[in-house]
Amino acid sequence: MSIPVTLIPGDGIGPSITEATVRLLAAAGADIAWDRQLAGQAAVTAVNDPIPEATLDSIRRTTVALKGPLETPVGKGFRSINVALRKAFDLYANVRPAKSVLPGLRFDDVDIVLVRENTEGLYIGVENYIKIGGDDHAAAQSMAVVTRAGAERIHRYAFEYAVAHGRRKVTLVHKANILKYSQGLFLEEGRRIAREFEGRVQVEERIVDACAMELVMHPERYDVIVTTNLFGDILSDLTSGLVGGLGLTPGANIGKTAAIFEAVHGTAPDIAGRGIANPTAVMLAGVQLLDYLGQAERATRVKRAIEAVLREKKTVTGDVGGSATTDQYTDAVIARL
Ligand code: NAD
């Protein structure tokens, strides 16, 4: 019986890279009944609503979605739809793997899974301006909230992930030396959960700035990283850069009852509509999706085909040093299955 999954093609390069992924998963024999739904700018244009109720209903029904990037205007209009979706389905764990596959990069031994807290921290969107004298925008403040329950579940997710995937170490990344309350609580919970996993997974701690430096000098020292929302957002782009850029890294947003899989990158407006976008990140999100659906063997087969084509570096897209179109690259991966 085919498995129902919501498909949100997204904006910019989204439709072309998600279609490439649909084609690849079908070629791999995944029996998925895609329920195509709108969100983002495409939904604003069609129904004047960035997250139509029909899309939310679809995800409530299927509990799983594959999503292309969505356009969020900077500093005006609606708030990030991605953040809203994470909130709506309480997708608290953002899992972003970055692995060296492309040849010729500075490092060939990166294999990091960054687990980012996805619902709290500075991204809760509680912000305001303070008026002083005649200046409405004389000051601005943003609130960061860390709860014990939120910190506990993300650390538990990271440690359980490490055990389930045969990983040796989890690094707790924080800034508790300065933000003693919010970051302090995050670290306190991390240490408590780490004790439960003693003997099964090693644990270490890093202050985020030191971690950033070490990541660009010795990324091989890292295995699983768990950190708060903002730090995770920044560090996961850094780890993407270590393995060849944003076109290559996927992200899973996991909750207790739903999951949304996507690329880490955005809509790439500069190359949209030219047929040259790299679909690898969404394809690897498709691999995470297959894993989540319990199709680990098929997931591995798809991942190996993608890695083989990237390693060969003959039929790859422009962002990673090739000249293939999205379709040519997709055909090459399918041929490798
Ligand atoms: P971006 O990731 O879209 O682009 C950054 C650079 O990387 C661009 O030069 C782009 O061409 C390149 N790039 C990104 N993905 C690529 C791919 N698959 N193949 C080849 N090149 C690729 O970031 P941005 O320009 O800061 O953001 C553009 C829009 O995307 C904004 O509206 C932003 O809000 C949105 N965005 C959405 C998501 C999401 O939906 N998850 C994430 C980030 C940004």
mmCIF file of C-alpha atoms and ligand atoms in Angstrom:
data_model
loop_
_atom_site.group_PDB
_atom_site.id
_atom_site.type_symbol
_atom_site.label_atom_id
_atom_site.label_comp_id
_atom_site.label_asym_id
_atom_site.label_seq_id
_atom_site.Cartn_x
_atom_site.Cartn_y
_atom_site.Cartn_z
ATOM 1 C CA MET A 1 0.000 0.000 0.000
ATOM 2 C CA SER A 2 1.445 3.399 -0.910
ATOM 3 C CA ILE A 3 2.413 5.724 1.915
ATOM 4 C CA PRO A 4 0.792 9.179 1.890
ATOM 5 C CA VAL A 5 3.325 12.019 2.188
ATOM 6 C CA THR A 6 2.657 15.745 1.826
ATOM 7 C CA LEU A 7 4.782 17.436 -0.841
ATOM 8 C CA ILE A 8 5.336 21.197 -0.678
ATOM 9 C CA PRO A 9 7.259 22.174 -3.835
ATOM 10 C CA GLY A 10 8.094 25.631 -2.413
ATOM 11 C CA ASP A 11 9.400 28.797 -4.062
ATOM 12 C CA GLY A 12 12.300 29.697 -6.360
ATOM 13 C CA ILE A 13 14.276 26.554 -7.191
ATOM 14 C CA GLY A 14 11.949 24.513 -4.915
ATOM 15 C CA PRO A 15 9.636 22.998 -7.570
ATOM 16 C CA SER A 16 12.515 21.774 -9.762
ATOM 17 C CA ILE A 17 14.565 20.195 -6.954
ATOM 18 C CA THR A 18 11.573 18.568 -5.256
ATOM 19 C CA GLU A 19 10.405 17.119 -8.610
ATOM 20 C CA ALA A 20 13.920 15.710 -9.111
ATOM 21 C CA THR A 21 13.604 14.049 -5.707
ATOM 22 C CA VAL A 22 10.151 12.645 -6.447
ATOM 23 C CA ARG A 23 11.581 11.152 -9.659
ATOM 24 C CA LEU A 24 14.558 9.647 -7.814
ATOM 25 C CA LEU A 25 12.475 8.090 -5.021
ATOM 26 C CA ALA A 26 10.065 6.615 -7.566
ATOM 27 C CA ALA A 27 12.990 5.127 -9.495
ATOM 28 C CA ALA A 28 14.208 3.589 -6.225
ATOM 29 C CA GLY A 29 10.849 1.864 -5.877
ATOM 30 C CA ALA A 30 9.484 3.930 -2.989
ATOM 31 C CA ASP A 31 5.733 3.596 -3.059
ATOM 32 C CA ILE A 32 4.724 7.082 -1.953
ATOM 33 C CA ALA A 33 1.404 8.791 -2.677
ATOM 34 C CA TRP A 34 2.421 12.461 -2.824
ATOM 35 C CA ASP A 35 -0.199 14.942 -1.689
ATOM 36 C CA ARG A 36 0.942 18.208 -3.354
ATOM 37 C CA GLN A 37 0.211 21.324 -1.289
ATOM 38 C CA LEU A 38 1.151 24.981 -1.387
ATOM 39 C CA ALA A 39 3.023 27.157 1.100
ATOM 40 C CA GLY A 40 5.178 30.281 0.965
ATOM 41 C CA GLN A 41 5.052 32.843 -1.807
ATOM 42 C CA ALA A 42 3.395 30.342 -4.148
ATOM 43 C CA ALA A 43 0.508 30.051 -1.681
ATOM 44 C CA VAL A 44 0.314 33.828 -1.201
ATOM 45 C CA THR A 45 -0.008 34.221 -4.969
ATOM 46 C CA ALA A 46 -2.616 31.455 -5.276
ATOM 47 C CA VAL A 47 -4.769 31.917 -2.155
ATOM 48 C CA ASN A 48 -3.301 34.940 -0.349
ATOM 49 C CA ASP A 49 -2.196 32.854 2.628
ATOM 50 C CA PRO A 50 1.424 31.708 3.208
ATOM 51 C CA ILE A 51 0.310 28.571 5.070
ATOM 52 C CA PRO A 52 -3.144 27.562 3.802
ATOM 53 C CA GLU A 53 -5.284 25.454 6.104
ATOM 54 C CA ALA A 54 -5.400 22.767 3.387
ATOM 55 C CA THR A 55 -1.622 22.357 3.690
ATOM 56 C CA LEU A 56 -1.765 22.063 7.477
ATOM 57 C CA ASP A 57 -4.654 19.585 7.150
ATOM 58 C CA SER A 58 -2.628 17.498 4.732
ATOM 59 C CA ILE A 59 0.326 17.287 7.153
ATOM 60 C CA ARG A 60 -2.041 16.468 10.034
ATOM 61 C CA ARG A 61 -3.343 13.603 7.905
ATOM 62 C CA THR A 62 -0.070 12.246 6.516
ATOM 63 C CA THR A 63 2.154 13.305 9.485
ATOM 64 C CA VAL A 64 5.117 13.413 7.077
ATOM 65 C CA ALA A 65 6.131 16.075 4.548
ATOM 66 C CA LEU A 66 8.892 16.777 2.062
ATOM 67 C CA LYS A 67 9.304 20.495 1.578
ATOM 68 C CA GLY A 68 11.125 22.756 -0.879
ATOM 69 C CA PRO A 69 12.512 26.073 0.381
ATOM 70 C CA LEU A 70 10.024 28.864 1.045
ATOM 71 C CA GLU A 71 10.541 32.560 0.511
ATOM 72 C CA THR A 72 10.430 34.735 3.633
ATOM 73 C CA PRO A 73 10.739 38.491 3.070
ATOM 74 C CA VAL A 74 13.395 40.073 5.329
ATOM 75 C CA GLY A 75 12.099 42.443 8.021
ATOM 76 C CA LYS A 76 8.551 42.791 6.690
ATOM 77 C CA GLY A 77 5.370 40.881 5.880
ATOM 78 C CA PHE A 78 4.634 37.457 7.345
ATOM 79 C CA ARG A 79 6.986 35.739 9.769
ATOM 80 C CA SER A 80 8.979 32.758 8.581
ATOM 81 C CA ILE A 81 6.637 30.001 7.435
ATOM 82 C CA ASN A 82 9.311 27.470 8.267
ATOM 83 C CA VAL A 83 9.328 28.614 11.870
ATOM 84 C CA ALA A 84 5.508 28.577 11.897
ATOM 85 C CA LEU A 85 5.398 24.994 10.555
ATOM 86 C CA ARG A 86 7.907 23.847 13.171
ATOM 87 C CA LYS A 87 5.729 25.440 15.839
ATOM 88 C CA ALA A 88 2.434 24.097 14.464
ATOM 89 C CA PHE A 89 3.671 20.499 14.595
ATOM 90 C CA ASP A 90 6.080 20.953 17.518
ATOM 91 C CA LEU A 91 9.009 19.754 15.404
ATOM 92 C CA TYR A 92 11.560 20.174 18.141
ATOM 93 C CA ALA A 93 14.564 18.367 16.678
ATOM 94 C CA ASN A 94 16.304 19.702 13.597
ATOM 95 C CA VAL A 95 18.748 17.064 12.383
ATOM 96 C CA ARG A 96 21.346 18.291 9.903
ATOM 97 C CA PRO A 97 24.014 15.829 8.756
ATOM 98 C CA ALA A 98 27.112 17.005 6.880
ATOM 99 C CA LYS A 99 29.403 14.385 5.388
ATOM 100 C CA SER A 100 32.461 14.676 3.121
ATOM 101 C CA VAL A 101 31.721 13.120 -0.250
ATOM 102 C CA LEU A 102 32.866 15.597 -2.911
ATOM 103 C CA PRO A 103 36.554 15.204 -3.752
ATOM 104 C CA GLY A 104 39.028 18.079 -3.741
ATOM 105 C CA LEU A 105 37.763 19.976 -0.731
ATOM 106 C CA ARG A 106 39.882 21.131 2.207
ATOM 107 C CA PHE A 107 38.643 18.187 4.326
ATOM 108 C CA ASP A 108 37.773 14.643 3.349
ATOM 109 C CA ASP A 109 36.847 13.266 6.758
ATOM 110 C CA VAL A 110 33.888 15.319 7.950
ATOM 111 C CA ASP A 111 30.953 13.309 9.253
ATOM 112 C CA ILE A 112 28.965 15.496 11.601
ATOM 113 C CA VAL A 113 25.301 15.330 12.597
ATOM 114 C CA LEU A 114 24.140 18.587 14.084
ATOM 115 C CA VAL A 115 21.024 18.343 16.262
ATOM 116 C CA ARG A 116 19.534 21.787 16.699
ATOM 117 C CA GLU A 117 16.763 22.691 19.141
ATOM 118 C CA ASN A 118 14.039 23.936 16.851
ATOM 119 C CA THR A 119 11.271 25.496 18.936
ATOM 120 C CA GLU A 120 12.817 27.650 21.674
ATOM 121 C CA GLY A 121 15.781 29.946 22.258
ATOM 122 C CA LEU A 122 15.997 33.255 20.447
ATOM 123 C CA TYR A 123 13.698 32.092 17.642
ATOM 124 C CA ILE A 124 10.436 32.168 19.607
ATOM 125 C CA GLY A 125 9.741 35.536 17.979
ATOM 126 C CA VAL A 126 9.018 37.537 21.119
ATOM 127 C CA GLU A 127 10.470 40.907 20.155
ATOM 128 C CA ASN A 128 9.620 44.543 20.626
ATOM 129 C CA TYR A 129 10.853 48.073 20.097
ATOM 130 C CA ILE A 130 11.251 50.553 22.906
ATOM 131 C CA LYS A 131 10.368 54.179 22.291
ATOM 132 C CA ILE A 132 12.669 56.783 23.778
ATOM 133 C CA GLY A 133 11.756 60.408 23.264
ATOM 134 C CA GLY A 134 10.521 60.815 19.697
ATOM 135 C CA ASP A 135 12.262 57.684 18.399
ATOM 136 C CA ASP A 136 9.915 54.677 18.133
ATOM 137 C CA HIS A 137 12.851 52.421 17.344
ATOM 138 C CA ALA A 138 15.312 53.755 19.897
ATOM 139 C CA ALA A 139 15.938 50.224 21.173
ATOM 140 C CA ALA A 140 14.861 46.698 20.324
ATOM 141 C CA GLN A 141 14.765 43.566 22.397
ATOM 142 C CA SER A 142 14.389 39.879 21.592
ATOM 143 C CA MET A 143 13.608 37.254 24.199
ATOM 144 C CA ALA A 144 15.370 33.875 24.380
ATOM 145 C CA VAL A 145 13.466 31.167 26.228
ATOM 146 C CA VAL A 146 14.880 27.806 27.265
ATOM 147 C CA THR A 147 12.661 25.448 29.227
ATOM 148 C CA ARG A 148 13.807 22.404 31.167
ATOM 149 C CA ALA A 149 11.349 20.235 29.227
ATOM 150 C CA GLY A 150 12.532 21.632 25.872
ATOM 151 C CA ALA A 151 16.192 21.182 26.770
ATOM 152 C CA GLU A 152 15.586 17.688 28.074
ATOM 153 C CA ARG A 153 13.848 16.414 24.962
ATOM 154 C CA ILE A 154 16.435 17.755 22.520
ATOM 155 C CA HIS A 155 19.345 16.309 24.485
ATOM 156 C CA ARG A 156 17.535 13.018 24.839
ATOM 157 C CA TYR A 157 16.903 13.012 21.071
ATOM 158 C CA ALA A 158 20.606 13.660 20.362
ATOM 159 C CA PHE A 159 21.826 10.902 22.669
ATOM 160 C CA GLU A 160 19.234 8.398 21.447
ATOM 161 C CA TYR A 161 20.159 9.299 17.853
ATOM 162 C CA ALA A 162 23.832 8.672 18.678
ATOM 163 C CA VAL A 163 23.071 5.247 20.125
ATOM 164 C CA ALA A 164 20.721 4.257 17.279
ATOM 165 C CA HIS A 165 23.226 5.301 14.594
ATOM 166 C CA GLY A 166 26.373 3.881 16.187
ATOM 167 C CA ARG A 167 27.870 7.294 16.887
ATOM 168 C CA ARG A 168 30.603 7.569 19.516
ATOM 169 C CA LYS A 169 30.328 11.092 20.905
ATOM 170 C CA VAL A 170 27.904 13.954 21.558
ATOM 171 C CA THR A 171 29.240 17.499 21.988
ATOM 172 C CA LEU A 172 27.082 19.908 23.999
ATOM 173 C CA VAL A 173 27.549 23.369 22.435
ATOM 174 C CA HIS A 174 26.507 26.413 24.489
ATOM 175 C CA LYS A 175 27.343 29.906 25.737
ATOM 176 C CA ALA A 176 26.597 29.310 29.393
ATOM 177 C CA ASN A 177 29.637 31.338 30.480
ATOM 178 C CA ILE A 178 27.821 34.541 29.418
ATOM 179 C CA LEU A 179 24.105 33.647 29.221
ATOM 180 C CA LYS A 180 24.091 31.968 32.602
ATOM 181 C CA TYR A 181 20.338 31.429 32.850
ATOM 182 C CA SER A 182 19.065 30.360 29.412
ATOM 183 C CA GLN A 183 22.257 28.701 28.185
ATOM 184 C CA GLY A 184 23.028 27.568 31.722
ATOM 185 C CA LEU A 185 19.762 25.649 31.929
ATOM 186 C CA PHE A 186 20.369 24.105 28.496
ATOM 187 C CA LEU A 187 23.780 22.871 29.613
ATOM 188 C CA GLU A 188 22.502 21.691 32.990
ATOM 189 C CA GLU A 189 19.913 19.461 31.279
ATOM 190 C CA GLY A 190 22.489 18.263 28.756
ATOM 191 C CA ARG A 191 24.780 17.128 31.543
ATOM 192 C CA ARG A 192 21.923 15.349 33.286
ATOM 193 C CA ILE A 193 20.862 13.432 30.150
ATOM 194 C CA ALA A 194 24.512 12.655 29.348
ATOM 195 C CA ARG A 195 24.823 10.841 32.694
ATOM 196 C CA GLU A 196 21.968 8.533 31.667
ATOM 197 C CA PHE A 197 23.991 7.505 28.603
ATOM 198 C CA GLU A 198 27.313 7.097 30.412
ATOM 199 C CA GLY A 199 29.258 4.135 29.075
ATOM 200 C CA ARG A 200 27.286 4.122 25.804
ATOM 201 C CA VAL A 201 28.078 7.556 24.322
ATOM 202 C CA GLN A 202 30.979 9.876 25.170
ATOM 203 C CA VAL A 203 30.119 13.450 25.991
ATOM 204 C CA GLU A 204 32.079 16.693 25.765
ATOM 205 C CA GLU A 205 31.238 20.377 26.097
ATOM 206 C CA ARG A 206 32.257 23.322 23.941
ATOM 207 C CA ILE A 207 31.527 27.036 24.152
ATOM 208 C CA VAL A 208 30.023 28.015 20.798
ATOM 209 C CA ASP A 209 32.762 30.425 19.700
ATOM 210 C CA ALA A 210 35.526 27.921 20.424
ATOM 211 C CA CYS A 211 33.445 25.284 18.654
ATOM 212 C CA ALA A 212 33.187 27.479 15.530
ATOM 213 C CA MET A 213 36.954 27.827 15.376
ATOM 214 C CA GLU A 214 37.616 24.151 15.990
ATOM 215 C CA LEU A 215 35.056 23.172 13.355
ATOM 216 C CA VAL A 216 36.945 25.020 10.631
ATOM 217 C CA MET A 217 40.340 23.700 11.786
ATOM 218 C CA HIS A 218 39.596 20.167 12.987
ATOM 219 C CA PRO A 219 36.078 19.138 11.946
ATOM 220 C CA GLU A 220 37.081 15.472 12.225
ATOM 221 C CA ARG A 221 37.010 15.867 16.014
ATOM 222 C CA TYR A 222 33.223 16.234 15.917
ATOM 223 C CA ASP A 223 30.569 13.560 15.684
ATOM 224 C CA VAL A 224 27.086 14.526 16.982
ATOM 225 C CA ILE A 225 26.582 18.143 18.106
ATOM 226 C CA VAL A 226 23.562 19.274 20.117
ATOM 227 C CA THR A 227 22.881 22.966 20.575
ATOM 228 C CA THR A 228 20.272 25.719 20.868
ATOM 229 C CA ASN A 229 18.261 27.192 18.005
ATOM 230 C CA LEU A 230 20.351 30.173 16.870
ATOM 231 C CA PHE A 231 23.736 28.490 17.345
ATOM 232 C CA GLY A 232 22.460 25.419 15.514
ATOM 233 C CA ASP A 233 21.226 27.527 12.620
ATOM 234 C CA ILE A 234 24.624 29.180 12.197
ATOM 235 C CA LEU A 235 26.824 26.151 12.869
ATOM 236 C CA SER A 236 24.860 23.945 10.489
ATOM 237 C CA ASP A 237 25.563 26.361 7.624
ATOM 238 C CA LEU A 238 29.210 26.212 8.684
ATOM 239 C CA THR A 239 29.216 22.401 8.588
ATOM 240 C CA SER A 240 27.483 22.566 5.169
ATOM 241 C CA GLY A 241 30.366 24.726 3.974
ATOM 242 C CA LEU A 242 32.880 22.134 5.168
ATOM 243 C CA VAL A 243 31.431 19.524 2.824
ATOM 244 C CA GLY A 244 30.830 21.624 -0.289
ATOM 245 C CA GLY A 245 28.048 24.082 0.412
ATOM 246 C CA LEU A 246 24.378 24.533 1.013
ATOM 247 C CA GLY A 247 23.352 22.610 -2.077
ATOM 248 C CA LEU A 248 24.409 19.389 -0.348
ATOM 249 C CA THR A 249 22.934 19.305 3.137
ATOM 250 C CA PRO A 250 19.471 18.175 4.189
ATOM 251 C CA GLY A 251 17.554 18.843 7.372
ATOM 252 C CA ALA A 252 14.925 16.788 9.133
ATOM 253 C CA ASN A 253 12.462 18.503 11.466
ATOM 254 C CA ILE A 254 11.227 15.850 13.841
ATOM 255 C CA GLY A 255 8.443 15.975 16.414
ATOM 256 C CA LYS A 256 6.674 13.348 18.465
ATOM 257 C CA THR A 257 3.825 13.019 15.957
ATOM 258 C CA ALA A 258 5.013 14.565 12.680
ATOM 259 C CA ALA A 259 8.143 15.202 10.641
ATOM 260 C CA ILE A 260 9.061 17.582 7.814
ATOM 261 C CA PHE A 261 12.107 16.981 5.632
ATOM 262 C CA GLU A 262 13.797 19.782 3.688
ATOM 263 C CA ALA A 263 17.041 21.254 2.374
ATOM 264 C CA VAL A 264 19.013 23.577 4.632
ATOM 265 C CA HIS A 265 19.332 26.141 1.815
ATOM 266 C CA GLY A 266 16.824 28.733 0.654
ATOM 267 C CA THR A 267 14.999 29.473 -2.593
ATOM 268 C CA ALA A 268 18.176 30.603 -4.449
ATOM 269 C CA PRO A 269 16.384 33.426 -6.316
ATOM 270 C CA ASP A 270 19.586 34.205 -8.241
ATOM 271 C CA ILE A 271 19.415 30.912 -10.158
ATOM 272 C CA ALA A 272 15.670 30.106 -10.023
ATOM 273 C CA GLY A 273 14.085 29.045 -13.308
ATOM 274 C CA ARG A 274 17.393 28.263 -15.026
ATOM 275 C CA GLY A 275 17.334 24.498 -14.486
ATOM 276 C CA ILE A 276 20.791 24.484 -12.898
ATOM 277 C CA ALA A 277 19.991 24.120 -9.176
ATOM 278 C CA ASN A 278 21.618 21.317 -7.255
ATOM 279 C CA PRO A 279 18.872 18.970 -5.996
ATOM 280 C CA THR A 280 21.211 16.969 -3.710
ATOM 281 C CA ALA A 281 20.094 18.557 -0.439
ATOM 282 C CA VAL A 282 16.413 17.771 -1.052
ATOM 283 C CA MET A 283 17.347 14.323 -2.364
ATOM 284 C CA LEU A 284 19.217 13.652 0.893
ATOM 285 C CA ALA A 285 16.168 14.960 2.759
ATOM 286 C CA GLY A 286 14.322 12.276 0.787
ATOM 287 C CA VAL A 287 16.834 9.759 2.156
ATOM 288 C CA GLN A 288 16.073 10.941 5.701
ATOM 289 C CA LEU A 289 12.373 10.602 4.866
ATOM 290 C CA LEU A 290 12.801 6.990 3.708
ATOM 291 C CA ASP A 291 14.724 6.242 6.911
ATOM 292 C CA TYR A 292 11.918 7.784 8.960
ATOM 293 C CA LEU A 293 9.377 5.658 7.082
ATOM 294 C CA GLY A 294 11.329 2.563 8.097
ATOM 295 C CA GLN A 295 12.794 1.952 4.616
ATOM 296 C CA ALA A 296 16.426 1.997 5.729
ATOM 297 C CA GLU A 297 17.691 -0.306 2.999
ATOM 298 C CA ARG A 298 16.161 1.771 0.212
ATOM 299 C CA ALA A 299 17.441 4.948 1.907
ATOM 300 C CA THR A 300 20.991 3.572 1.878
ATOM 301 C CA ARG A 301 20.712 2.606 -1.789
ATOM 302 C CA VAL A 302 19.577 6.109 -2.789
ATOM 303 C CA LYS A 303 22.265 7.727 -0.642
ATOM 304 C CA ARG A 304 24.999 5.565 -2.169
ATOM 305 C CA ALA A 305 23.846 6.453 -5.687
ATOM 306 C CA ILE A 306 23.968 10.183 -4.862
ATOM 307 C CA GLU A 307 27.402 9.827 -3.236
ATOM 308 C CA ALA A 308 28.777 7.836 -6.186
ATOM 309 C CA VAL A 309 27.795 10.543 -8.692
ATOM 310 C CA LEU A 310 29.165 13.313 -6.464
ATOM 311 C CA ARG A 311 32.423 11.435 -5.835
ATOM 312 C CA GLU A 312 32.931 10.906 -9.555
ATOM 313 C CA LYS A 313 32.251 14.635 -10.085
ATOM 314 C CA LYS A 314 31.540 14.159 -13.792
ATOM 315 C CA THR A 315 27.834 14.932 -13.960
ATOM 316 C CA VAL A 316 27.367 17.477 -11.176
ATOM 317 C CA THR A 317 25.832 20.956 -11.055
ATOM 318 C CA GLY A 318 27.635 24.299 -11.275
ATOM 319 C CA ASP A 319 27.643 25.098 -7.547
ATOM 320 C CA VAL A 320 29.912 22.093 -6.909
ATOM 321 C CA GLY A 321 32.179 22.637 -9.909
ATOM 322 C CA GLY A 322 30.331 20.866 -12.711
ATOM 323 C CA SER A 323 28.180 21.956 -15.638
ATOM 324 C CA ALA A 324 25.251 19.513 -15.510
ATOM 325 C CA THR A 325 21.657 20.688 -15.318
ATOM 326 C CA THR A 326 19.338 19.598 -12.514
ATOM 327 C CA ASP A 327 17.792 17.004 -14.837
ATOM 328 C CA GLN A 328 21.107 15.633 -16.134
ATOM 329 C CA TYR A 329 22.398 15.194 -12.589
ATOM 330 C CA THR A 330 19.142 13.524 -11.511
ATOM 331 C CA ASP A 331 19.351 11.128 -14.482
ATOM 332 C CA ALA A 332 22.933 10.261 -13.511
ATOM 333 C CA VAL A 333 21.896 9.456 -9.937
ATOM 334 C CA ILE A 334 18.963 7.340 -11.133
ATOM 335 C CA ALA A 335 21.293 5.460 -13.478
ATOM 336 C CA ARG A 336 23.519 4.674 -10.467
ATOM 337 C CA LEU A 337 20.729 3.184 -8.312
HETATM 338 P P1 NAD B 1 19.836 30.671 -0.384
HETATM 339 O O1 NAD B 1 20.199 29.425 0.325
HETATM 340 O O2 NAD B 1 18.601 30.667 -1.172
HETATM 341 O O3 NAD B 1 21.035 31.062 -1.387
HETATM 342 C C1 NAD B 1 22.388 31.301 -0.963
HETATM 343 C C2 NAD B 1 23.321 31.011 -2.143
HETATM 344 O O4 NAD B 1 23.436 29.605 -2.318
HETATM 345 C C3 NAD B 1 22.823 31.573 -3.483
HETATM 346 O O5 NAD B 1 23.918 32.032 -4.234
HETATM 347 C C4 NAD B 1 22.197 30.370 -4.150
HETATM 348 O O6 NAD B 1 22.208 30.412 -5.552
HETATM 349 C C5 NAD B 1 23.041 29.213 -3.618
HETATM 350 N N1 NAD B 1 22.250 27.985 -3.529
HETATM 351 C C6 NAD B 1 21.361 27.658 -2.554
HETATM 352 N N2 NAD B 1 20.814 26.463 -2.798
HETATM 353 C C7 NAD B 1 21.372 26.013 -3.953
HETATM 354 C C8 NAD B 1 21.198 24.831 -4.728
HETATM 355 N N3 NAD B 1 20.351 23.870 -4.363
HETATM 356 N N4 NAD B 1 21.905 24.710 -5.860
HETATM 357 C C9 NAD B 1 22.766 25.655 -6.234
HETATM 358 N N5 NAD B 1 22.983 26.797 -5.540
HETATM 359 C C10 NAD B 1 22.287 26.965 -4.415
HETATM 360 O O7 NAD B 1 19.823 31.839 0.719
HETATM 361 P P2 NAD B 1 19.282 33.325 0.642
HETATM 362 O O8 NAD B 1 19.613 33.932 -0.700
HETATM 363 O O9 NAD B 1 19.771 33.962 1.872
HETATM 364 O O10 NAD B 1 17.698 33.187 0.776
HETATM 365 C C11 NAD B 1 16.790 33.259 -0.319
HETATM 366 C C12 NAD B 1 15.377 33.037 0.194
HETATM 367 O O11 NAD B 1 15.231 31.735 0.747
HETATM 368 C C13 NAD B 1 14.912 34.010 1.285
HETATM 369 O O12 NAD B 1 13.595 34.405 1.014
HETATM 370 C C14 NAD B 1 14.990 33.176 2.555
HETATM 371 O O13 NAD B 1 14.080 33.605 3.523
HETATM 372 C C15 NAD B 1 14.622 31.802 2.029
HETATM 373 N N6 NAD B 1 15.118 30.676 2.859
HETATM 374 C C16 NAD B 1 14.298 29.612 3.014
HETATM 375 C C17 NAD B 1 14.737 28.502 3.715
HETATM 376 C C18 NAD B 1 13.808 27.336 3.863
HETATM 377 O O14 NAD B 1 12.719 27.353 3.333
HETATM 378 N N7 NAD B 1 14.196 26.278 4.580
HETATM 379 C C19 NAD B 1 16.033 28.465 4.237
HETATM 380 C C20 NAD B 1 16.872 29.563 4.032
HETATM 381 C C21 NAD B 1 16.407 30.664 3.331
#
